[in-house]
XYZ file of C-alpha atoms in Angstrom:
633
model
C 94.838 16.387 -58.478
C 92.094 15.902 -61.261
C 89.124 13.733 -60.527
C 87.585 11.593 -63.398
C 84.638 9.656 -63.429
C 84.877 6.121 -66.006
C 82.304 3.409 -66.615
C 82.161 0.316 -67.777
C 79.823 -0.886 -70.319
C 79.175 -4.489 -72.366
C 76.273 -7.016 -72.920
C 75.512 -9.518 -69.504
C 78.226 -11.959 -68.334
C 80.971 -10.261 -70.440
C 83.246 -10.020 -67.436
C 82.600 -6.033 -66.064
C 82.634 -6.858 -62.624
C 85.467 -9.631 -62.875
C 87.300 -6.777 -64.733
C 86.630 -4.049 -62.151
C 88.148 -6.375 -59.676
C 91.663 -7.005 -61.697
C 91.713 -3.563 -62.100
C 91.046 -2.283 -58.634
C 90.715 -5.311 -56.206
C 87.121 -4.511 -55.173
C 84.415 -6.606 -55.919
C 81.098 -4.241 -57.201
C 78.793 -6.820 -56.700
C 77.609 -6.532 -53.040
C 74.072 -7.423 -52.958
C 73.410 -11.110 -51.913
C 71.262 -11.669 -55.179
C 73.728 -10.459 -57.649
C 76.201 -13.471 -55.814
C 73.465 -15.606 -56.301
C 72.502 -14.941 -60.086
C 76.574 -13.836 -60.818
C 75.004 -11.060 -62.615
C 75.225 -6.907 -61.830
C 71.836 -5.527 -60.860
C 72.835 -2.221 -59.049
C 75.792 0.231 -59.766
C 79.265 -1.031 -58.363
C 81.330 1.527 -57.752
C 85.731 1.132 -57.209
C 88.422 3.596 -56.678
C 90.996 3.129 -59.335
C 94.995 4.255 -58.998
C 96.313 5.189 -61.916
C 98.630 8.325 -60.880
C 99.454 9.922 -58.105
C 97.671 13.285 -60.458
C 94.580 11.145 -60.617
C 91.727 10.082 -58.825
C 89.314 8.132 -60.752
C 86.042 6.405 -60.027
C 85.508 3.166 -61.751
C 81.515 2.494 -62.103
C 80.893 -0.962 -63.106
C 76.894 -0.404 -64.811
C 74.274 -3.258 -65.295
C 74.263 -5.202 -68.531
C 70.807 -7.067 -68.391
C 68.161 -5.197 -70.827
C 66.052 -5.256 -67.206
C 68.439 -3.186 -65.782
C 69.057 -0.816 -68.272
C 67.806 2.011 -66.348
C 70.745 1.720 -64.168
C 72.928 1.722 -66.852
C 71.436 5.009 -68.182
C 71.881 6.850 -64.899
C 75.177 4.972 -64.653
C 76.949 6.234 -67.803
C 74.951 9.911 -67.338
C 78.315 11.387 -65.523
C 81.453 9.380 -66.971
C 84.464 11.489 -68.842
C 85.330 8.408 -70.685
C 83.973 4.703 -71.232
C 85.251 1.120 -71.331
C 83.388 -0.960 -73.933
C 84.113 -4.606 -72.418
C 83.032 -7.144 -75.170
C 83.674 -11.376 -74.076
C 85.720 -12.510 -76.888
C 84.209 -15.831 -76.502
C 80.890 -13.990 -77.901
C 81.707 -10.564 -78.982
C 79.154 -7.922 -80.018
C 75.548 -8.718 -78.388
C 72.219 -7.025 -78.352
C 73.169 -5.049 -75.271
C 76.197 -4.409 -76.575
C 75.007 -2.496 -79.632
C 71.966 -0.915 -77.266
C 74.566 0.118 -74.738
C 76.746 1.746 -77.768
C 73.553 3.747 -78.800
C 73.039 5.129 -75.490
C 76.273 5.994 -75.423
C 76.558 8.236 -78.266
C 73.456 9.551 -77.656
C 74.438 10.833 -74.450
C 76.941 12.498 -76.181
C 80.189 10.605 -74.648
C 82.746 11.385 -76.481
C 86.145 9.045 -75.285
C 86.304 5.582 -74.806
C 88.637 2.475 -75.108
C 87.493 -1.310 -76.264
C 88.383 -3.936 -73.560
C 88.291 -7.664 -75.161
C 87.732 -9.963 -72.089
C 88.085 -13.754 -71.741
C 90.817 -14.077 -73.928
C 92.013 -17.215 -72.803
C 88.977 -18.975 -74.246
C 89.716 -18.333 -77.809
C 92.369 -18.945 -79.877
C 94.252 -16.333 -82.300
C 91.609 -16.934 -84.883
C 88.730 -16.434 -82.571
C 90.334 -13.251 -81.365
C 90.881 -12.086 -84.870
C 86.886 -12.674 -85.687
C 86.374 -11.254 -82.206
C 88.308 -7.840 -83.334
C 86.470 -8.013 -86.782
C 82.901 -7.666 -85.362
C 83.518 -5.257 -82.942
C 85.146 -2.782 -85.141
C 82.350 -3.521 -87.454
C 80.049 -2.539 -84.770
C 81.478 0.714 -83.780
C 82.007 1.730 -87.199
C 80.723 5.386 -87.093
C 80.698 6.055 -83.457
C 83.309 7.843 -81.179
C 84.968 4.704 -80.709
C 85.384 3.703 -84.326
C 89.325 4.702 -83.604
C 89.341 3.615 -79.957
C 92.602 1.330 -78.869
C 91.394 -2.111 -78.178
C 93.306 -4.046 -75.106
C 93.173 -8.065 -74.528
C 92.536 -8.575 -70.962
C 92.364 -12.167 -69.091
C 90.930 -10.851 -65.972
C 91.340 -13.681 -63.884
C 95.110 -13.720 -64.513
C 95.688 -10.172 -64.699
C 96.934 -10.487 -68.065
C 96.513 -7.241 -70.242
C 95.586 -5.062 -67.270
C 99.350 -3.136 -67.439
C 98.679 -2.123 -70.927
C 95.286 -1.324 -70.200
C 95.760 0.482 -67.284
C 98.358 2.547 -69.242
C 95.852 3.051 -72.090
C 93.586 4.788 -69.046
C 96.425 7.057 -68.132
C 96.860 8.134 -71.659
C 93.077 8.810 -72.319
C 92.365 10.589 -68.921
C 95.773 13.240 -69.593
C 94.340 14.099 -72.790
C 90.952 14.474 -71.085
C 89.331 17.740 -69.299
C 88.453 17.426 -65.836
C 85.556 18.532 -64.869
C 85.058 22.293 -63.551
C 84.396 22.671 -59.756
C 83.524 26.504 -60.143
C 79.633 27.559 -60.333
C 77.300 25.580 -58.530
C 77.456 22.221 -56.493
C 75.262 19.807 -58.361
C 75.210 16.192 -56.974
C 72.062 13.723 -58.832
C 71.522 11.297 -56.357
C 71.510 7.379 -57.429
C 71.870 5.513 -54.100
C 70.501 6.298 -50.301
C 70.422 4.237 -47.290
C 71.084 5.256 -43.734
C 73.816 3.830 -41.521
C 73.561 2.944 -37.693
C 74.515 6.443 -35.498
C 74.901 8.366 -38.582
C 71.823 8.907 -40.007
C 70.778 9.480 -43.930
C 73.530 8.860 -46.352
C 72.865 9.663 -50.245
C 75.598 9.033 -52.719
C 76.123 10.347 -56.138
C 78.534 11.462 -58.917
C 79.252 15.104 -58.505
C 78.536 16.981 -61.880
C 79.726 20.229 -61.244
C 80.591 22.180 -58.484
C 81.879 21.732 -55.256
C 81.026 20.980 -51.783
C 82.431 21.525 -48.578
C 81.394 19.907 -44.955
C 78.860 22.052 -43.235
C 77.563 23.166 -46.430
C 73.863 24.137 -46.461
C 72.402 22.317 -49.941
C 69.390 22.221 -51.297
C 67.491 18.811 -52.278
C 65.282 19.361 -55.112
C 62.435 18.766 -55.877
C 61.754 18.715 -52.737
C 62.923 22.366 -52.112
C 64.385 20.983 -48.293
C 67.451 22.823 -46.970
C 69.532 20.243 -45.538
C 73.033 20.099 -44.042
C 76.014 17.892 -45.123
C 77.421 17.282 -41.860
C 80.373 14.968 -42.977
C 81.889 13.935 -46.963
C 83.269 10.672 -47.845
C 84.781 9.533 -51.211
C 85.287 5.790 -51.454
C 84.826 5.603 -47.717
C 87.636 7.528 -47.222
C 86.756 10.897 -45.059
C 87.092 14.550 -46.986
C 86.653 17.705 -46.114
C 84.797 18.849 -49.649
C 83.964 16.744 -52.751
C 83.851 18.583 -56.324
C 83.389 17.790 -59.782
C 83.792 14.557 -61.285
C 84.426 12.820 -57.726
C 82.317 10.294 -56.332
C 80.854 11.225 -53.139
C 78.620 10.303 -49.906
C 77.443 12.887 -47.978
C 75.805 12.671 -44.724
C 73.040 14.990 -44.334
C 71.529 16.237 -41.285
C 67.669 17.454 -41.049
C 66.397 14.721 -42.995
C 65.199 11.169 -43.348
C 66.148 8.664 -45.774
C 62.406 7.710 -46.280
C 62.140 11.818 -47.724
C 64.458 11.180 -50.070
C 64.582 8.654 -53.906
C 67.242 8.202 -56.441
C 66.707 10.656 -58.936
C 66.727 13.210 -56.673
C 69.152 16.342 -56.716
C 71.442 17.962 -54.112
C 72.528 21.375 -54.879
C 73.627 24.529 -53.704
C 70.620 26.086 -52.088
C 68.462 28.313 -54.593
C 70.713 28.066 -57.590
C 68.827 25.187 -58.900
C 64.895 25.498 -60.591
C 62.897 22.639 -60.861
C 60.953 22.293 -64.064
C 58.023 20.130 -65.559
C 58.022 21.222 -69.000
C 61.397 20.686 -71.246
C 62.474 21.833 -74.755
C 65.102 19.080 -76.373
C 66.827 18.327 -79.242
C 66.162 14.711 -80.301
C 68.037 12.256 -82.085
C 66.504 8.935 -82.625
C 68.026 5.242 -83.080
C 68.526 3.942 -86.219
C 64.784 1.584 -86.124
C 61.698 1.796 -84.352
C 59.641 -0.894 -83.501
C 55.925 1.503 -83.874
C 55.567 5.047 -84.612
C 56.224 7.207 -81.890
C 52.538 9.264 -81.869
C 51.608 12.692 -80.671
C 51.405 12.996 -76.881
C 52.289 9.401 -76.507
C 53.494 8.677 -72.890
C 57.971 8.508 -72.676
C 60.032 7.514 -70.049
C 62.980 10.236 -69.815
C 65.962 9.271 -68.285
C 68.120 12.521 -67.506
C 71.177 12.085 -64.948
C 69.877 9.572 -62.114
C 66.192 10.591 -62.511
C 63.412 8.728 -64.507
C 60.344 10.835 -65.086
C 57.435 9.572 -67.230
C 55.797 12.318 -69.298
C 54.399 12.949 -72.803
C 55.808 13.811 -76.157
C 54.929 16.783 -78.078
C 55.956 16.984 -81.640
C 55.248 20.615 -83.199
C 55.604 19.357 -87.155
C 54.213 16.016 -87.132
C 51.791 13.679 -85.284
C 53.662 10.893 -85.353
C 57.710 10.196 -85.032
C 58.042 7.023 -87.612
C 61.206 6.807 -89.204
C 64.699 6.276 -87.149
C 67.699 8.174 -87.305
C 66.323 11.414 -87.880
C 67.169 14.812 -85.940
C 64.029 16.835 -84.406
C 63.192 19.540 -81.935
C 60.231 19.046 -79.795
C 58.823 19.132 -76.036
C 58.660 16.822 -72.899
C 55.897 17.801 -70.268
C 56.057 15.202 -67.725
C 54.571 13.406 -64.404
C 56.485 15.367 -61.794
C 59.393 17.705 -61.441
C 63.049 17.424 -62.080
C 66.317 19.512 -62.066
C 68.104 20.152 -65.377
C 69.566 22.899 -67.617
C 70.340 23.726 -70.513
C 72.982 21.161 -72.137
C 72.214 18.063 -70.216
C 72.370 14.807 -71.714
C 68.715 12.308 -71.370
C 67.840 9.083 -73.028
C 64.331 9.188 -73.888
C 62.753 5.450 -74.038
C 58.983 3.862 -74.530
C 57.406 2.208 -71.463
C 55.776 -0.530 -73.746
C 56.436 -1.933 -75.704
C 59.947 -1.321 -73.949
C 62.522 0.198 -76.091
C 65.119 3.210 -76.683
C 63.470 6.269 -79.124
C 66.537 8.175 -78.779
C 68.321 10.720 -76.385
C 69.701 14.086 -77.179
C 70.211 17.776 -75.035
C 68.049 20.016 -73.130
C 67.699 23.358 -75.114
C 65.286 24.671 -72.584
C 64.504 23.339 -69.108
C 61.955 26.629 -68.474
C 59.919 26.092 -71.409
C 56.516 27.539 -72.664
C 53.471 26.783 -74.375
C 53.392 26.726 -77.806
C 51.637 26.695 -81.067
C 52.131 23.791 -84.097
C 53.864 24.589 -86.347
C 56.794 25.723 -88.287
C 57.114 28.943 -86.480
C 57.566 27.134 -83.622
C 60.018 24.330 -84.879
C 62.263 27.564 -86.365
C 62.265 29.572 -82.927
C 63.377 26.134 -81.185
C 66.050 25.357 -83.901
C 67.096 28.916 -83.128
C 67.475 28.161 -78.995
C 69.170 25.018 -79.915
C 72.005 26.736 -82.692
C 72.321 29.617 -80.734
C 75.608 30.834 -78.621
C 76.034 31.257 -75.044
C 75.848 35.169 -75.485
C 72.977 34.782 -77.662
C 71.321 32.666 -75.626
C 72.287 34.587 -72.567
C 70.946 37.469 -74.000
C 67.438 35.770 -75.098
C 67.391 34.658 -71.292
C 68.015 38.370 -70.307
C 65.082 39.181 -72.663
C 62.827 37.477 -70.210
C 63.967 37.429 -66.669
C 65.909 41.194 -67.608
C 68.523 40.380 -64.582
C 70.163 36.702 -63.587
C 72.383 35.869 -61.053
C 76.339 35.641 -61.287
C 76.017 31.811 -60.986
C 72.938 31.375 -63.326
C 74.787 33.398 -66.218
C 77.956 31.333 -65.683
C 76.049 28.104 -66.300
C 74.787 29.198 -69.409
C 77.692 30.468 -70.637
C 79.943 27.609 -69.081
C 82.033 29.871 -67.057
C 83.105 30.136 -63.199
C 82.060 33.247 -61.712
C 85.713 34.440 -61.593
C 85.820 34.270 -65.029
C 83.027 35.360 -65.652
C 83.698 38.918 -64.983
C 86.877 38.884 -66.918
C 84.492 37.642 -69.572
C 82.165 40.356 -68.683
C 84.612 43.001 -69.058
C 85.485 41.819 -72.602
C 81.861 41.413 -74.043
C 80.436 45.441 -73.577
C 77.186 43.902 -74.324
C 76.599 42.796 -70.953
C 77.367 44.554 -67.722
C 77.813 42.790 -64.172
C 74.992 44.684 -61.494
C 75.164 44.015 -58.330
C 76.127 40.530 -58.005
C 73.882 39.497 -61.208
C 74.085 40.050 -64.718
C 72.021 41.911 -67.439
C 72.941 43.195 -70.996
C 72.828 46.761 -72.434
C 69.982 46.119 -74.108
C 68.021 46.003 -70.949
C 69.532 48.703 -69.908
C 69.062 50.887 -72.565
C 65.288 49.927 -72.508
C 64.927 50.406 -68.891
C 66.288 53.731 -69.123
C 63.836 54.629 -72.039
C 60.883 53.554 -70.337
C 61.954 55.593 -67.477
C 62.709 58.952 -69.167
C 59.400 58.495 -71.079
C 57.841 58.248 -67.660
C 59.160 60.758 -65.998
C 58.499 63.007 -68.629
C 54.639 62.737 -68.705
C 54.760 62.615 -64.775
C 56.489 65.775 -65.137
C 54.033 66.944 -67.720
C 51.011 65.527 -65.864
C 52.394 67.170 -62.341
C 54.892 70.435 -62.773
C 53.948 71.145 -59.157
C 55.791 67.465 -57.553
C 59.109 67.412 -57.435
C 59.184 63.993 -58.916
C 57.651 60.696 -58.700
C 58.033 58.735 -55.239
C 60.905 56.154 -55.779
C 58.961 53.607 -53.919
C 56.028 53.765 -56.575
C 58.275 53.509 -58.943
C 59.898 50.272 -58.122
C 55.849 49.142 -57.669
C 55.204 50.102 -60.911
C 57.750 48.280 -62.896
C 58.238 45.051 -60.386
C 56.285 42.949 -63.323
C 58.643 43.569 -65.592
C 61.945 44.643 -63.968
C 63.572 43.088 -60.680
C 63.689 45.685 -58.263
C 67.707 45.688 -57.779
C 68.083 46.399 -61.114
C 66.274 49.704 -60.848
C 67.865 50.868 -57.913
C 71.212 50.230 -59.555
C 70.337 52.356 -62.766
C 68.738 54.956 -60.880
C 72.348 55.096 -58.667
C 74.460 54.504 -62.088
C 72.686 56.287 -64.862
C 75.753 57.298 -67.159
C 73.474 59.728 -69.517
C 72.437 61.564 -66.099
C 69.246 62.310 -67.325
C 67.265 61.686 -64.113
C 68.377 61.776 -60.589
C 66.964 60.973 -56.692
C 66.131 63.937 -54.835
C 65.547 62.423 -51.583
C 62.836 59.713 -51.704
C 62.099 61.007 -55.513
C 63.251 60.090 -58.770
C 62.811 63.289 -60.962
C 64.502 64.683 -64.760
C 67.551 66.299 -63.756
C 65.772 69.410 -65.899
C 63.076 69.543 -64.295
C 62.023 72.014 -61.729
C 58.883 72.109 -59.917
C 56.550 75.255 -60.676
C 52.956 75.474 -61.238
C 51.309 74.954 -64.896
C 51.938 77.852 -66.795
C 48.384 78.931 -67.138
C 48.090 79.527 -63.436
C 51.380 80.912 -62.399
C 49.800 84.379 -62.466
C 47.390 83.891 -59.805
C 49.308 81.425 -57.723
C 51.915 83.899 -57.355
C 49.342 86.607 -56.670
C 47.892 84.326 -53.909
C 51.452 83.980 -52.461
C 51.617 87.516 -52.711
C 48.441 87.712 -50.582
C 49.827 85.657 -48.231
C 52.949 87.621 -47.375
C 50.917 90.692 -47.479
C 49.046 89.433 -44.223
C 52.381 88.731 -42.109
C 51.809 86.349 -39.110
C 47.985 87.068 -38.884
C 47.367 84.952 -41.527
C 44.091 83.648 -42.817
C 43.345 79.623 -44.479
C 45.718 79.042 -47.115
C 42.949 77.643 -49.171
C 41.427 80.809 -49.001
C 43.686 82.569 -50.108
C 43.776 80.426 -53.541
C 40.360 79.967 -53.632
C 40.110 83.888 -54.028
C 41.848 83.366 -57.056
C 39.856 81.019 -58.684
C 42.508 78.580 -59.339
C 40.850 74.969 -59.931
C 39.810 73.323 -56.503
C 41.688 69.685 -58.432
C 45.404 72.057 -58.083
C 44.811 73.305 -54.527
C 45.731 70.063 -52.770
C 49.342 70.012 -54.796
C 49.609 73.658 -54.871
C 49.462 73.539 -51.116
C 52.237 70.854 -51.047
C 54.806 72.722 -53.802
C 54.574 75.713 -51.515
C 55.694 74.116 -48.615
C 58.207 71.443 -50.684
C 59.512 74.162 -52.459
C 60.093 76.388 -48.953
C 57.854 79.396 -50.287
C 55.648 79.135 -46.775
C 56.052 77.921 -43.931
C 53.266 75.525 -42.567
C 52.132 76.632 -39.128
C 49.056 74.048 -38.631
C 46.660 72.206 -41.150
C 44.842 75.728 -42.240
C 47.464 78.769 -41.560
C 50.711 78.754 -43.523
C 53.124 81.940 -43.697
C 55.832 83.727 -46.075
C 58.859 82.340 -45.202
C 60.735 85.705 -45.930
C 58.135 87.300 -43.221
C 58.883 84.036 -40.885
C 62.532 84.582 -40.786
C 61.814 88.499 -39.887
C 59.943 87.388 -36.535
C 62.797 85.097 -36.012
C 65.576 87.888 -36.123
C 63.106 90.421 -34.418
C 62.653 87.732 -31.584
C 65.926 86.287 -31.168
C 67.330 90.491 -31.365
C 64.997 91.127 -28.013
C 66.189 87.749 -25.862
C 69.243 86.047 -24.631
C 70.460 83.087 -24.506
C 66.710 81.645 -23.801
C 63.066 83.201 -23.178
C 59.795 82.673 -21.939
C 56.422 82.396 -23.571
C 55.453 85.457 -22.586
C 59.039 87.696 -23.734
C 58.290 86.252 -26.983
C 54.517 87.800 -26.884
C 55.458 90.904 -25.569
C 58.430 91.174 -28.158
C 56.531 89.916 -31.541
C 52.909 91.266 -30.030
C 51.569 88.093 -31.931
C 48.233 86.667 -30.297
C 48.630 83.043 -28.516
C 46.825 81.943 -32.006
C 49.915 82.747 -34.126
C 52.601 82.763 -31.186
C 52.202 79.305 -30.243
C 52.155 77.702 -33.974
C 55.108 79.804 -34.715
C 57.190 79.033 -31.481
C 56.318 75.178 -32.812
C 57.815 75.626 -36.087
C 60.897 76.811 -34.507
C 61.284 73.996 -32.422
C 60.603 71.681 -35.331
C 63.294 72.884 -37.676
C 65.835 73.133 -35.122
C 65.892 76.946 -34.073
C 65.019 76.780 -30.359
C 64.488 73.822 -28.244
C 61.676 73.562 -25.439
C 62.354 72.688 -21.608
C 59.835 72.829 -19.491
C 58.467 76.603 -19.586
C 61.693 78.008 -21.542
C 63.178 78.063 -25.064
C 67.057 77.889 -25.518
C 68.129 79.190 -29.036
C 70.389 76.830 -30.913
C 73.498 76.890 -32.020
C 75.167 76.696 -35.490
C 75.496 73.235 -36.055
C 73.956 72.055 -33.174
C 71.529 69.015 -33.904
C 68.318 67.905 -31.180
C 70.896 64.418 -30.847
C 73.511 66.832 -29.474
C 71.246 68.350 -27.153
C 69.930 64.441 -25.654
């Protein structure tokens, strides 16, 4: 089954609605004042049988210049239009209008509907034909088939309807991979149900019990049951029209415009880089900063203009890059359609695509104009790899919208392109990599230079150091994947694979004489400091000198002052553990190593602490092999 969204667009009181109905026996017009004024004011929305392959949506948009806002969030979503033109009046103001917000919203397919054929003869229909071809001249429909429809006979709406099927097989779907993405343009609440929003799904899918996301609001919120055209579903994707019944909201917390998403795969933004394209006249110059009314999917966000190479936008039909930085936030990416229009007086400037929904502050003038020409000519991978420049590491989902891709194949797609490597459910590019990995050797190696006597630098600091400009996943990945092998983890530390701890070389004399010392005195040791303090080594090295030794296993630590040779600890262990069975008291162990209680207990201690003997109550019990203190509990 492939789900297509189509809309219908013409100049007032050219027969839409009346030709909704002959094609799908529902009448859009539901609200008592559009009976009463026989004119569309909302969005009418039909489900239209074409195939048993298809299920399309049939979206029957405003025509009054009042209500063109509707139309713009209307047409926003549609795979392919109906341009419905009376033949009684053919092309109108709205007409041409609604053609220019067409192609500026980048539609691409279409068919020409003539309506209220019976009130013409063959002449009139031939003039009819005449000016609407002249109109579309130079559009996407200037090759469209054009169908004669009587839509209160049903004559025409065969062919038609067979023109549909053609269009829509020769049309993509829409993808339902990636991220659920639902604009909202209607929201009402229904007696025992609760909060109801409706919407044309633009990507994605979504499934009942889904947690989503409604932005900008940043509200989890739960779609406890999916309808589409009333008809209950267990998910809703791309291209379908949908109602979804959220729980753990109110309808008065929510406005068309808003967005339902998948939770946290969706920013929303303030500031907006676009690529413009203006109609062919404007009534007044458009100026610097002057205030704009964007329309982008259902939303309409007043804002300001900001032109980079000019102070004023005067002439129409021309092509520019510039900025948007508007009223309040909204949710958009990169490659979405808008319609950008003048609150007063009231009129359309143009429309175009997003080249940047994160975008920054910048300076006028040409510099500026060339780096956003660059964003908007550039390729997925290249800009993929300019948004990698910044963030360094994006999600699986985030990467596949910019690149257009489901996350399936997106890692077939990532196994092709060896300039970007999938980590740990995100994405990054060698680049980053190879920079990362720079930045850390060069670190390490002055750490190492700066402190011979650590055995590296904590990996915790580490990720504290470089959180401002490197997510923290994407260390720990390189630190477990480094290819070269040039650094390693050596238990909580991150260290050169070459390097070894020892102290600088201009003291390695007289620490090793002080070590020397140390093992000279046995068990009755004296302070360790004393011992390098004899040898005049700096008091700024005997803090880390005193650490290395023990690190390194060269002494023992018995308490805060005394530390002993390890060679000369292991001797007292033999000589001890030669003299006693299977366990011993305090006192065998005195009479056997005649140590004083000042060494004996300290020592006894250490043995306990690294596993040689275990205390209960008044007696020791060797270990054995192997055995662990878990074993013994």
């Amino acid at each position: 089954m492939k789900h297509y969204t189509v809309g219908m667009a013409g100049h007032i009181d050219h027969g839409k609605t009346t030709l909704t109905k002959a094609l799908t026996e529902v009448d859009t017009d539901r609200l008592k004042e559009e009976k009463e004024r026989n004119i569309s004011i909302e969005l009418g929305y039909a489900p239209l049988t074409l195939t048993a392959q298809m299920e399309v949506s049939l979206i029957d948009v405003p025509g009054h210049e009042r209500f063109i806002r509707q139309m713009i969030a209307g047409v926003a979503g549609i795979d392919l239009v109906i341009l419905v033109v009376a033949a009684d009046e053919g092309v109108m103001p709205q007409t041409r209008e609604h053609l220019d917000i067409l192609r500026l919203l980048g539609i691409e397919k279409g068919i020409i509907v003539m309506t209220k054929i019976d009130r013409v003869d063959e002449e009139g229909r031939e003039l009819a034909e005449l000016d609407i071809r002249d109109a579309v001249e130079g559009t996407f429909l200037e090759k469209a088939e054009l169908f004669y429809v009587d839509s209160v006979t049903a004559s025409g709406i065969t062919e038609l309807k067979e023109g549909l099927i053609r269009q829509l097989q020769e049309t993509e779907s829409r993808e339902s991979g990636g991220a659920f993405r639902l604009p909202i343009d209607q929201v009402f609440t229904v007696h025992g149900q609760g909060t109801i929003v409706r919407g044309t799904v633009y990507e994605g899918a979504v499934s009942e019990g889904d947690m989503l996301e409604l932005l900008p609001q940043n509200k989890l919120v739960r779609a406890r049951q999916l309808q589409v055209h009333h008809q209950a579903r267990k998910q809703g994707q791309a291209g379908q029209r949908v109602a979804i019944n959220l729980g753990g909201i109110s309808k008065e917390e929510i406005r068309r415009g808003d967005v339902l998403a998948s939770s946290g795969q969706f920013e929303t933004t303030t500031t907006i880089d676009i690529a413009l394209t203006t109609v062919a006249s404007l009534k007044l110059p458009v100026k610097q900063r002057s205030a704009v009314k964007l329309h982008l999917g259902t939303a309409e966000v007043f804002g300001k203009i900001v032109f980079f190479d000019r102070n004023e936008l005067t002439e129409g039909n021309s092509e520019l890059v510039c900025q948007l930085r508007l009223d309040r936030p909204l949710v958009t990416k990169r490659g979405d359609r808008f319609i950008l229009r003048r609150p007063t007086p009231m009129e359309t400037i143009g429309g175009g695509v997003v080249i940047d929904p994160e975008a920054g502050s910048y300076r006028f003038g040409q510099e500026t104009v060339n780096m956003l020409e660059q964003k908007k000519t550039a390729t997925p991978e290249e800009r993929l790899d300019q948004l990698l420049l910044d963030k360094k590491l994006v999600d699986v989902s985030e990467a596949g919208a910019v690149l257009q891709l489901t996350e399936p194949a997106l890692y077939e797609w990532a196994d092709e392109h060896q300039a970007f490597v999938v980590v740990a459910g995100a994405v990054t590019s060698k680049s980053v990599l190879a920079a990362l990995r720079q930045e850390l050797l060069a670190e390490l190696t002055e750490y190492h230079r700066a402190h011979p006597l650590r055995t590296g630098v904590k990996k915790a600091e580490l990720l504290q150091s470089y959180q401002r400009r490197y997510p923290a996943r994407l260390l720990e990945w390189l630190l477990e994947h480094s290819r070269e092998e040039a650094f390693e983890r050596r238990g909580p530390y991150v260290a050169l694979m070459t390097h070894t701890a020892h102290p600088p070389a201009q003291w390695q004399k007289r620490v090793e004489q002080a070590l020397a010392a140390v093992k000279e005195e046995g068990m009755n040791v004296t302070p360790l400091t004393d011992h390098f303090e004899r040898q005049q080594l700096p008091a700024s090295l005997i803090d880390e000198l005193t650490h290395y030794v023990h690190e390194t296993a060269r002494l023992y630590q018995l308490d805060d002052k005394h530390s002993v040779d390890v060679e000369v600890f292991n001797d007292y262990v033999n000589r001890l553990k030669a003299g006693t069975g299977a366990e011993f008291t305090l006192q065998e162990a005195k009479e056997i190593s005649g140590l004083s209680r000042k060494y004996l207990v300290p020592f006894l201690e250490k043995m306990d602490q690294i596993g040689l003997t275990s205390r209960q109550e008044q007696l020791r019990r060797w270990r054995d092999k192997g055995e662990s203190k878990e074993n013994e509990a």
